[in-house]
Amino acid sequence: MINLVLFLVLLPFWHAHRAPAVFHVRCETTAGNFTLEVHRDWSPHGADRFYELVREGYYNDTRFFRVVPGRWVQFGINGNPAVALQWRSRTIPDDPLLQHNTPGFIAFSNTGPNTRSTQVYINTGDNSARNDSEPAFAPFGKVIDGMDVVNHLYGGYGEHSGGGMRAGHQDEMFNGGNTYLDREFPKLDKLLRVSIVP
């Protein structure tokens, strides 16, 4: 009887980070707003992690630190170094690749198999030839409104304001957070607030 009561008490929290089958996310930025539509069946682990991070407010007040026009826009390092470092090694397993890395689709960045954590990128060009060969780059959603905003995020720094996870040049961002990025790369657009659309 005690086990049944305990089970009923904990049941609401059991799937607390399991994403709905489809959900929408509003991204408010210094360049305007855009909306993502996430499909859990495209990438279950990816959708669940993104849902968890959005609900935790992890992406609020962060920077689009890697913007390469015609290729991708990357974000996902918390502006508070203590929070960013806490999440840096909390990885999730890969998912089979069901969608393609074509314009508008969003996926997690990684350094190899089963290393996805918090960083994501939105394809602004066709990167399927480059990224579709690895399940770690499985898209979990797509931009359904405001792609023009995504395409106009400041890209003047390119790879120099942080680079990708595989480049191995992100320690300063993790250690310095927004203070470092705002000082060294003041033109970067900001992700002000990310929230689940009711």
GROMACS .gro file of N, CA and C in nm, residues 22-177:
model
  468
   22VAL      N    1   0.423   1.724  -3.013
   22VAL     CA    2   0.456   1.844  -3.091
   22VAL      C    3   0.437   1.964  -2.999
   23PHE      N    4   0.533   2.054  -2.998
   23PHE     CA    5   0.517   2.176  -2.921
   23PHE      C    6   0.587   2.291  -2.992
   24HIS      N    7   0.548   2.413  -2.955
   24HIS     CA    8   0.602   2.533  -3.017
   24HIS      C    9   0.680   2.615  -2.917
   25VAL      N   10   0.786   2.677  -2.965
   25VAL     CA   11   0.874   2.757  -2.880
   25VAL      C   12   0.891   2.894  -2.944
   26ARG      N   13   0.867   2.998  -2.863
   26ARG     CA   14   0.884   3.136  -2.910
   26ARG      C   15   1.021   3.186  -2.866
   27CYS      N   16   1.097   3.240  -2.960
   27CYS     CA   17   1.230   3.293  -2.932
   27CYS      C   18   1.228   3.443  -2.955
   28GLU      N   19   1.248   3.520  -2.848
   28GLU     CA   20   1.250   3.665  -2.856
   28GLU      C   21   1.395   3.711  -2.859
   29THR      N   22   1.432   3.786  -2.962
   29THR     CA   23   1.571   3.826  -2.979
   29THR      C   24   1.583   3.976  -3.004
   30THR      N   25   1.706   4.025  -3.004
   30THR     CA   26   1.730   4.166  -3.032
   30THR      C   27   1.708   4.198  -3.178
   31ALA      N   28   1.693   4.098  -3.263
   31ALA     CA   29   1.669   4.120  -3.405
   31ALA      C   30   1.523   4.098  -3.443
   32GLY      N   31   1.441   4.055  -3.348
   32GLY     CA   32   1.302   4.021  -3.376
   32GLY      C   33   1.272   3.884  -3.318
   33ASN      N   34   1.155   3.832  -3.347
   33ASN     CA   35   1.114   3.704  -3.288
   33ASN      C   36   1.096   3.596  -3.395
   34PHE      N   37   1.116   3.471  -3.353
   34PHE     CA   38   1.086   3.359  -3.442
   34PHE      C   39   1.028   3.244  -3.359
   35THR      N   40   0.962   3.153  -3.428
   35THR     CA   41   0.893   3.042  -3.362
   35THR      C   42   0.942   2.909  -3.417
   36LEU      N   43   0.967   2.816  -3.325
   36LEU     CA   44   1.010   2.681  -3.360
   36LEU      C   45   0.895   2.583  -3.337
   37GLU      N   46   0.886   2.484  -3.422
   37GLU     CA   47   0.792   2.373  -3.401
   37GLU      C   48   0.876   2.247  -3.381
   38VAL      N   49   0.860   2.185  -3.266
   38VAL     CA   50   0.940   2.067  -3.231
   38VAL      C   51   0.854   1.942  -3.240
   39HIS      N   52   0.910   1.838  -3.305
   39HIS     CA   53   0.841   1.710  -3.321
   39HIS      C   54   0.921   1.603  -3.246
   40ARG      N   55   0.863   1.549  -3.142
   40ARG     CA   56   0.936   1.452  -3.061
   40ARG      C   57   0.973   1.326  -3.139
   41ASP      N   58   0.888   1.284  -3.234
   41ASP     CA   59   0.918   1.162  -3.308
   41ASP      C   60   1.036   1.179  -3.403
   42TRP      N   61   1.075   1.301  -3.435
   42TRP     CA   62   1.192   1.322  -3.519
   42TRP      C   63   1.322   1.292  -3.444
   43SER      N   64   1.324   1.321  -3.315
   43SER     CA   65   1.446   1.306  -3.234
   43SER      C   66   1.405   1.308  -3.087
   44PRO      N   67   1.360   1.195  -3.033
   44PRO     CA   68   1.305   1.192  -2.897
   44PRO      C   69   1.398   1.247  -2.789
   45HIS      N   70   1.523   1.203  -2.788
   45HIS     CA   71   1.616   1.253  -2.686
   45HIS      C   72   1.642   1.402  -2.704
   46GLY      N   73   1.656   1.444  -2.829
   46GLY     CA   74   1.679   1.585  -2.857
   46GLY      C   75   1.562   1.672  -2.818
   47ALA      N   76   1.440   1.630  -2.854
   47ALA     CA   77   1.321   1.707  -2.820
   47ALA      C   78   1.302   1.715  -2.669
   48ASP      N   79   1.325   1.603  -2.600
   48ASP     CA   80   1.310   1.603  -2.454
   48ASP      C   81   1.410   1.698  -2.388
   49ARG      N   82   1.535   1.696  -2.433
   49ARG     CA   83   1.636   1.784  -2.373
   49ARG      C   84   1.604   1.931  -2.403
   50PHE      N   85   1.564   1.961  -2.526
   50PHE     CA   86   1.533   2.099  -2.560
   50PHE      C   87   1.414   2.148  -2.476
   51TYR      N   88   1.313   2.065  -2.462
   51TYR     CA   89   1.195   2.097  -2.381
   51TYR      C   90   1.236   2.126  -2.236
   52GLU      N   91   1.323   2.043  -2.183
   52GLU     CA   92   1.372   2.061  -2.046
   52GLU      C   93   1.445   2.194  -2.031
   53LEU      N   94   1.535   2.224  -2.125
   53LEU     CA   95   1.615   2.346  -2.116
   53LEU      C   96   1.529   2.471  -2.132
   54VAL      N   97   1.432   2.467  -2.222
   54VAL     CA   98   1.344   2.583  -2.239
   54VAL      C   99   1.264   2.606  -2.113
   55ARG      N  100   1.208   2.500  -2.056
   55ARG     CA  101   1.129   2.514  -1.934
   55ARG      C  102   1.214   2.563  -1.815
   56GLU      N  103   1.342   2.528  -1.814
   56GLU     CA  104   1.433   2.572  -1.707
   56GLU      C  105   1.478   2.717  -1.726
   57GLY      N  106   1.450   2.774  -1.845
   57GLY     CA  107   1.496   2.910  -1.873
   57GLY      C  108   1.643   2.917  -1.910
   58TYR      N  109   1.700   2.803  -1.950
   58TYR     CA  110   1.844   2.795  -1.977
   58TYR      C  111   1.888   2.890  -2.089
   59TYR      N  112   1.805   2.906  -2.191
   59TYR     CA  113   1.844   2.987  -2.307
   59TYR      C  114   1.817   3.135  -2.291
   60ASN      N  115   1.749   3.175  -2.184
   60ASN     CA  116   1.719   3.317  -2.164
   60ASN      C  117   1.847   3.398  -2.144
   61ASP      N  118   1.851   3.516  -2.204
   61ASP     CA  119   1.966   3.606  -2.193
   61ASP      C  120   2.097   3.538  -2.231
   62THR      N  121   2.097   3.479  -2.351
   62THR     CA  122   2.218   3.418  -2.406
   62THR      C  123   2.253   3.487  -2.538
   63ARG      N  124   2.359   3.440  -2.605
   63ARG     CA  125   2.406   3.505  -2.727
   63ARG      C  126   2.407   3.407  -2.845
   64PHE      N  127   2.379   3.459  -2.963
   64PHE     CA  128   2.397   3.382  -3.087
   64PHE      C  129   2.546   3.396  -3.120
   65PHE      N  130   2.627   3.307  -3.065
   65PHE     CA  131   2.772   3.325  -3.069
   65PHE      C  132   2.839   3.274  -3.194
   66ARG      N  133   2.769   3.196  -3.273
   66ARG     CA  134   2.830   3.144  -3.396
   66ARG      C  135   2.729   3.157  -3.509
   67VAL      N  136   2.746   3.262  -3.586
   67VAL     CA  137   2.654   3.288  -3.698
   67VAL      C  138   2.736   3.296  -3.826
   68VAL      N  139   2.715   3.198  -3.912
   68VAL     CA  140   2.783   3.195  -4.042
   68VAL      C  141   2.675   3.207  -4.149
   69PRO      N  142   2.658   3.325  -4.208
   69PRO     CA  143   2.550   3.346  -4.305
   69PRO      C  144   2.551   3.240  -4.415
   70GLY      N  145   2.431   3.189  -4.443
   70GLY     CA  146   2.415   3.087  -4.546
   70GLY      C  147   2.450   2.947  -4.500
   71ARG      N  148   2.488   2.933  -4.370
   71ARG     CA  149   2.522   2.800  -4.319
   71ARG      C  150   2.443   2.767  -4.192
   72TRP      N  151   2.467   2.841  -4.084
   72TRP     CA  152   2.398   2.812  -3.959
   72TRP      C  153   2.405   2.927  -3.860
   73VAL      N  154   2.319   2.917  -3.760
   73VAL     CA  155   2.316   3.007  -3.645
   73VAL      C  156   2.321   2.917  -3.522
   74GLN      N  157   2.418   2.940  -3.434
   74GLN     CA  158   2.434   2.852  -3.318
   74GLN      C  159   2.420   2.930  -3.187
   75PHE      N  160   2.356   2.867  -3.089
   75PHE     CA  161   2.343   2.923  -2.956
   75PHE      C  162   2.332   2.809  -2.856
   76GLY      N  163   2.332   2.842  -2.726
   76GLY     CA  164   2.311   2.737  -2.627
   76GLY      C  165   2.414   2.727  -2.517
   77ILE      N  166   2.490   2.835  -2.494
   77ILE     CA  167   2.579   2.839  -2.377
   77ILE      C  168   2.522   2.944  -2.282
   78ASN      N  169   2.482   2.903  -2.165
   78ASN     CA  170   2.421   2.995  -2.069
   78ASN      C  171   2.517   3.108  -2.035
   79GLY      N  172   2.461   3.228  -2.016
   79GLY     CA  173   2.543   3.346  -1.988
   79GLY      C  174   2.606   3.349  -1.850
   80ASN      N  175   2.558   3.264  -1.761
   80ASN     CA  176   2.615   3.251  -1.627
   80ASN      C  177   2.711   3.133  -1.628
   81PRO      N  178   2.842   3.156  -1.612
   81PRO     CA  179   2.939   3.046  -1.620
   81PRO      C  180   2.908   2.928  -1.529
   82ALA      N  181   2.858   2.953  -1.410
   82ALA     CA  182   2.829   2.843  -1.317
   82ALA      C  183   2.721   2.752  -1.374
   83VAL      N  184   2.619   2.811  -1.436
   83VAL     CA  185   2.511   2.731  -1.496
   83VAL      C  186   2.561   2.659  -1.621
   84ALA      N  187   2.635   2.730  -1.705
   84ALA     CA  188   2.687   2.670  -1.828
   84ALA      C  189   2.776   2.550  -1.799
   85LEU      N  190   2.864   2.562  -1.702
   85LEU     CA  191   2.955   2.453  -1.668
   85LEU      C  192   2.880   2.335  -1.606
   86GLN      N  193   2.775   2.364  -1.532
   86GLN     CA  194   2.696   2.258  -1.471
   86GLN      C  195   2.631   2.169  -1.578
   87TRP      N  196   2.590   2.228  -1.689
   87TRP     CA  197   2.522   2.154  -1.795
   87TRP      C  198   2.616   2.100  -1.902
   88ARG      N  199   2.737   2.148  -1.908
   88ARG     CA  200   2.828   2.119  -2.020
   88ARG      C  201   2.847   1.970  -2.045
   89SER      N  202   2.857   1.892  -1.941
   89SER     CA  203   2.884   1.748  -1.957
   89SER      C  204   2.759   1.661  -1.943
   90ARG      N  205   2.643   1.721  -1.930
   90ARG     CA  206   2.519   1.644  -1.918
   90ARG      C  207   2.469   1.608  -2.057
   91THR      N  208   2.520   1.500  -2.110
   91THR     CA  209   2.494   1.463  -2.249
   91THR      C  210   2.375   1.368  -2.262
   92ILE      N  211   2.326   1.360  -2.385
   92ILE     CA  212   2.215   1.271  -2.418
   92ILE      C  213   2.256   1.179  -2.532
   93PRO      N  214   2.189   1.063  -2.545
   93PRO     CA  215   2.222   0.972  -2.655
   93PRO      C  216   2.179   1.029  -2.790
   94ASP      N  217   2.240   0.978  -2.895
   94ASP     CA  218   2.201   1.016  -3.030
   94ASP      C  219   2.064   0.959  -3.065
   95ASP      N  220   2.002   1.017  -3.166
   95ASP     CA  221   1.877   0.968  -3.221
   95ASP      C  222   1.898   0.936  -3.369
   96PRO      N  223   1.823   0.842  -3.425
   96PRO     CA  224   1.833   0.818  -3.569
   96PRO      C  225   1.794   0.943  -3.646
   97LEU      N  226   1.864   0.969  -3.754
   97LEU     CA  227   1.836   1.088  -3.833
   97LEU      C  228   1.717   1.062  -3.925
   98LEU      N  229   1.608   1.137  -3.903
   98LEU     CA  230   1.485   1.121  -3.982
   98LEU      C  231   1.457   1.241  -4.070
   99GLN      N  232   1.503   1.359  -4.031
   99GLN     CA  233   1.488   1.480  -4.111
   99GLN      C  234   1.625   1.522  -4.161
  100HIS      N  235   1.626   1.624  -4.246
  100HIS     CA  236   1.753   1.667  -4.306
  100HIS      C  237   1.796   1.804  -4.256
  101ASN      N  238   1.925   1.828  -4.260
  101ASN     CA  239   1.982   1.956  -4.219
  101ASN      C  240   1.973   2.057  -4.334
  102THR      N  241   1.851   2.095  -4.360
  102THR     CA  242   1.821   2.193  -4.465
  102THR      C  243   1.770   2.321  -4.398
  103PRO      N  244   1.758   2.431  -4.473
  103PRO     CA  245   1.723   2.559  -4.411
  103PRO      C  246   1.599   2.553  -4.322
  104GLY      N  247   1.614   2.609  -4.202
  104GLY     CA  248   1.504   2.617  -4.107
  104GLY      C  249   1.503   2.507  -4.003
  105PHE      N  250   1.571   2.395  -4.027
  105PHE     CA  251   1.570   2.284  -3.932
  105PHE      C  252   1.673   2.308  -3.822
  106ILE      N  253   1.637   2.268  -3.699
  106ILE     CA  254   1.723   2.289  -3.582
  106ILE      C  255   1.766   2.155  -3.525
  107ALA      N  256   1.892   2.147  -3.483
  107ALA     CA  257   1.948   2.024  -3.427
  107ALA      C  258   2.052   2.060  -3.321
  108PHE      N  259   2.093   1.961  -3.244
  108PHE     CA  260   2.197   1.983  -3.143
  108PHE      C  261   2.335   1.974  -3.206
  109SER      N  262   2.425   2.059  -3.159
  109SER     CA  263   2.566   2.049  -3.193
  109SER      C  264   2.628   1.939  -3.107
  110ASN      N  265   2.745   1.892  -3.146
  110ASN     CA  266   2.808   1.783  -3.071
  110ASN      C  267   2.955   1.775  -3.106
  111THR      N  268   3.028   1.695  -3.029
  111THR     CA  269   3.170   1.671  -3.058
  111THR      C  270   3.194   1.529  -3.105
  112GLY      N  271   3.088   1.452  -3.120
  112GLY     CA  272   3.100   1.312  -3.161
  112GLY      C  273   2.977   1.236  -3.115
  113PRO      N  274   2.977   1.105  -3.128
  113PRO     CA  275   2.861   1.025  -3.088
  113PRO      C  276   2.824   1.046  -2.941
  114ASN      N  277   2.695   1.063  -2.917
  114ASN     CA  278   2.638   1.071  -2.781
  114ASN      C  279   2.697   1.184  -2.696
  115THR      N  280   2.722   1.300  -2.757
  115THR     CA  281   2.779   1.413  -2.684
  115THR      C  282   2.689   1.538  -2.689
  116ARG      N  283   2.564   1.524  -2.730
  116ARG     CA  284   2.476   1.640  -2.733
  116ARG      C  285   2.445   1.685  -2.590
  117SER      N  286   2.448   1.816  -2.568
  117SER     CA  287   2.418   1.865  -2.432
  117SER      C  288   2.321   1.982  -2.435
  118THR      N  289   2.368   2.104  -2.469
  118THR     CA  290   2.280   2.222  -2.467
  118THR      C  291   2.286   2.306  -2.593
  119GLN      N  292   2.393   2.295  -2.670
  119GLN     CA  293   2.411   2.381  -2.786
  119GLN      C  294   2.333   2.330  -2.906
  120VAL      N  295   2.264   2.423  -2.972
  120VAL     CA  296   2.185   2.390  -3.089
  120VAL      C  297   2.221   2.484  -3.204
  121TYR      N  298   2.186   2.444  -3.324
  121TYR     CA  299   2.208   2.531  -3.441
  121TYR      C  300   2.085   2.523  -3.531
  122ILE      N  301   2.058   2.633  -3.595
  122ILE     CA  302   1.953   2.639  -3.696
  122ILE      C  303   2.021   2.647  -3.831
  123ASN      N  304   1.986   2.559  -3.921
  123ASN     CA  305   2.044   2.561  -4.055
  123ASN      C  306   1.988   2.681  -4.132
  124THR      N  307   2.078   2.764  -4.186
  124THR     CA  308   2.035   2.873  -4.273
  124THR      C  309   2.074   2.844  -4.418
  125GLY      N  310   2.140   2.731  -4.438
  125GLY     CA  311   2.173   2.682  -4.571
  125GLY      C  312   2.150   2.532  -4.573
  126ASP      N  313   2.177   2.470  -4.686
  126ASP     CA  314   2.161   2.325  -4.696
  126ASP      C  315   2.289   2.258  -4.648
  127ASN      N  316   2.285   2.203  -4.527
  127ASN     CA  317   2.401   2.135  -4.468
  127ASN      C  318   2.383   1.984  -4.466
  128SER      N  319   2.292   1.934  -4.547
  128SER     CA  320   2.264   1.791  -4.545
  128SER      C  321   2.385   1.708  -4.588
  129ALA      N  322   2.460   1.754  -4.687
  129ALA     CA  323   2.577   1.679  -4.731
  129ALA      C  324   2.682   1.669  -4.622
  130ARG      N  325   2.690   1.773  -4.538
  130ARG     CA  326   2.790   1.779  -4.432
  130ARG      C  327   2.744   1.704  -4.307
  131ASN      N  328   2.617   1.722  -4.266
  131ASN     CA  329   2.574   1.675  -4.135
  131ASN      C  330   2.482   1.553  -4.134
  132ASP      N  331   2.420   1.521  -4.245
  132ASP     CA  332   2.324   1.410  -4.242
  132ASP      C  333   2.388   1.273  -4.227
  133SER      N  334   2.518   1.264  -4.239
  133SER     CA  335   2.585   1.135  -4.228
  133SER      C  336   2.601   1.089  -4.083
  134GLU      N  337   2.573   1.179  -3.985
  134GLU     CA  338   2.589   1.145  -3.844
  134GLU      C  339   2.457   1.158  -3.769
  135PRO      N  340   2.414   1.055  -3.696
  135PRO     CA  341   2.289   1.065  -3.620
  135PRO      C  342   2.294   1.170  -3.511
  136ALA      N  343   2.413   1.210  -3.469
  136ALA     CA  344   2.424   1.313  -3.366
  136ALA      C  345   2.367   1.447  -3.411
  137PHE      N  346   2.354   1.466  -3.543
  137PHE     CA  347   2.300   1.591  -3.598
  137PHE      C  348   2.153   1.577  -3.638
  138ALA      N  349   2.079   1.491  -3.571
  138ALA     CA  350   1.938   1.467  -3.605
  138ALA      C  351   1.852   1.589  -3.570
  139PRO      N  352   1.791   1.656  -3.669
  139PRO     CA  353   1.703   1.768  -3.639
  139PRO      C  354   1.583   1.724  -3.555
  140PHE      N  355   1.544   1.811  -3.462
  140PHE     CA  356   1.428   1.782  -3.377
  140PHE      C  357   1.315   1.882  -3.398
  141GLY      N  358   1.338   1.983  -3.481
  141GLY     CA  359   1.235   2.083  -3.505
  141GLY      C  360   1.269   2.171  -3.623
  142LYS      N  361   1.184   2.271  -3.646
  142LYS     CA  362   1.207   2.362  -3.758
  142LYS      C  363   1.146   2.498  -3.726
  143VAL      N  364   1.199   2.600  -3.791
  143VAL     CA  365   1.145   2.735  -3.779
  143VAL      C  366   1.017   2.741  -3.863
  144ILE      N  367   0.907   2.781  -3.802
  144ILE     CA  368   0.781   2.791  -3.877
  144ILE      C  369   0.737   2.936  -3.895
  145ASP      N  370   0.802   3.027  -3.825
  145ASP     CA  371   0.770   3.169  -3.841
  145ASP      C  372   0.893   3.251  -3.801
  146GLY      N  373   0.928   3.350  -3.883
  146GLY     CA  374   1.040   3.437  -3.850
  146GLY      C  375   1.174   3.393  -3.903
  147MET      N  376   1.176   3.312  -4.008
  147MET     CA  377   1.304   3.269  -4.063
  147MET      C  378   1.383   3.389  -4.115
  148ASP      N  379   1.313   3.494  -4.155
  148ASP     CA  380   1.382   3.616  -4.198
  148ASP      C  381   1.463   3.676  -4.083
  149VAL      N  382   1.412   3.664  -3.961
  149VAL     CA  383   1.485   3.711  -3.843
  149VAL      C  384   1.611   3.629  -3.823
  150VAL      N  385   1.598   3.497  -3.832
  150VAL     CA  386   1.713   3.407  -3.816
  150VAL      C  387   1.821   3.441  -3.920
  151ASN      N  388   1.778   3.465  -4.043
  151ASN     CA  389   1.874   3.494  -4.150
  151ASN      C  390   1.943   3.629  -4.134
  152HIS      N  391   1.887   3.718  -4.053
  152HIS     CA  392   1.946   3.851  -4.037
  152HIS      C  393   2.017   3.870  -3.902
  153LEU      N  394   2.036   3.762  -3.826
  153LEU     CA  395   2.114   3.774  -3.703
  153LEU      C  396   2.258   3.812  -3.739
  154TYR      N  397   2.322   3.890  -3.654
  154TYR     CA  398   2.454   3.942  -3.688
  154TYR      C  399   2.555   3.829  -3.710
  155GLY      N  400   2.614   3.828  -3.830
  155GLY     CA  401   2.709   3.723  -3.866
  155GLY      C  402   2.847   3.773  -3.899
  156GLY      N  403   2.878   3.897  -3.862
  156GLY     CA  404   3.007   3.954  -3.898
  156GLY      C  405   3.128   3.889  -3.834
  157TYR      N  406   3.108   3.821  -3.721
  157TYR     CA  407   3.222   3.756  -3.654
  157TYR      C  408   3.246   3.614  -3.706
  158GLY      N  409   3.144   3.554  -3.768
  158GLY     CA  410   3.158   3.418  -3.821
  158GLY      C  411   3.202   3.319  -3.715
  159GLU      N  412   3.307   3.246  -3.744
  159GLU     CA  413   3.359   3.144  -3.653
  159GLU      C  414   3.447   3.204  -3.542
  160HIS      N  415   3.479   3.333  -3.551
  160HIS     CA  416   3.576   3.392  -3.459
  160HIS      C  417   3.520   3.424  -3.321
  161SER      N  418   3.388   3.426  -3.306
  161SER     CA  419   3.331   3.460  -3.176
  161SER      C  420   3.295   3.337  -3.094
  162GLY      N  421   3.360   3.227  -3.122
  162GLY     CA  422   3.337   3.108  -3.041
  162GLY      C  423   3.361   2.979  -3.115
  163GLY      N  424   3.320   2.975  -3.240
  163GLY     CA  425   3.337   2.852  -3.315
  163GLY      C  426   3.247   2.741  -3.266
  164GLY      N  427   3.253   2.630  -3.335
  164GLY     CA  428   3.171   2.516  -3.298
  164GLY      C  429   3.233   2.434  -3.186
  165MET      N  430   3.157   2.338  -3.136
  165MET     CA  431   3.205   2.253  -3.028
  165MET      C  432   3.329   2.175  -3.071
  166ARG      N  433   3.333   2.134  -3.196
  166ARG     CA  434   3.445   2.052  -3.243
  166ARG      C  435   3.573   2.131  -3.262
  167ALA      N  436   3.561   2.263  -3.271
  167ALA     CA  437   3.680   2.346  -3.290
  167ALA      C  438   3.764   2.353  -3.163
  168GLY      N  439   3.700   2.328  -3.047
  168GLY     CA  440   3.774   2.327  -2.921
  168GLY      C  441   3.815   2.464  -2.870
  169HIS      N  442   3.742   2.570  -2.911
  169HIS     CA  443   3.778   2.706  -2.869
  169HIS      C  444   3.667   2.772  -2.789
  170GLN      N  445   3.597   2.695  -2.707
  170GLN     CA  446   3.482   2.751  -2.637
  170GLN      C  447   3.505   2.775  -2.488
  171ASP      N  448   3.622   2.743  -2.437
  171ASP     CA  449   3.645   2.755  -2.293
  171ASP      C  450   3.625   2.898  -2.243
  172GLU      N  451   3.666   2.998  -2.322
  172GLU     CA  452   3.650   3.136  -2.277
  172GLU      C  453   3.503   3.173  -2.263
  173MET      N  454   3.418   3.119  -2.351
  173MET     CA  455   3.274   3.145  -2.340
  173MET      C  456   3.217   3.080  -2.215
  174PHE      N  457   3.257   2.957  -2.187
  174PHE     CA  458   3.208   2.888  -2.068
  174PHE      C  459   3.257   2.956  -1.941
  175ASN      N  460   3.383   3.001  -1.941
  175ASN     CA  461   3.440   3.062  -1.822
  175ASN      C  462   3.399   3.207  -1.801
  176GLY      N  463   3.374   3.278  -1.911
  176GLY     CA  464   3.344   3.421  -1.900
  176GLY      C  465   3.199   3.458  -1.921
  177GLY      N  466   3.121   3.369  -1.983
  177GLY     CA  467   2.979   3.393  -2.002
  177GLY      C  468   2.949   3.518  -2.083
   0.00000   0.00000   0.00000
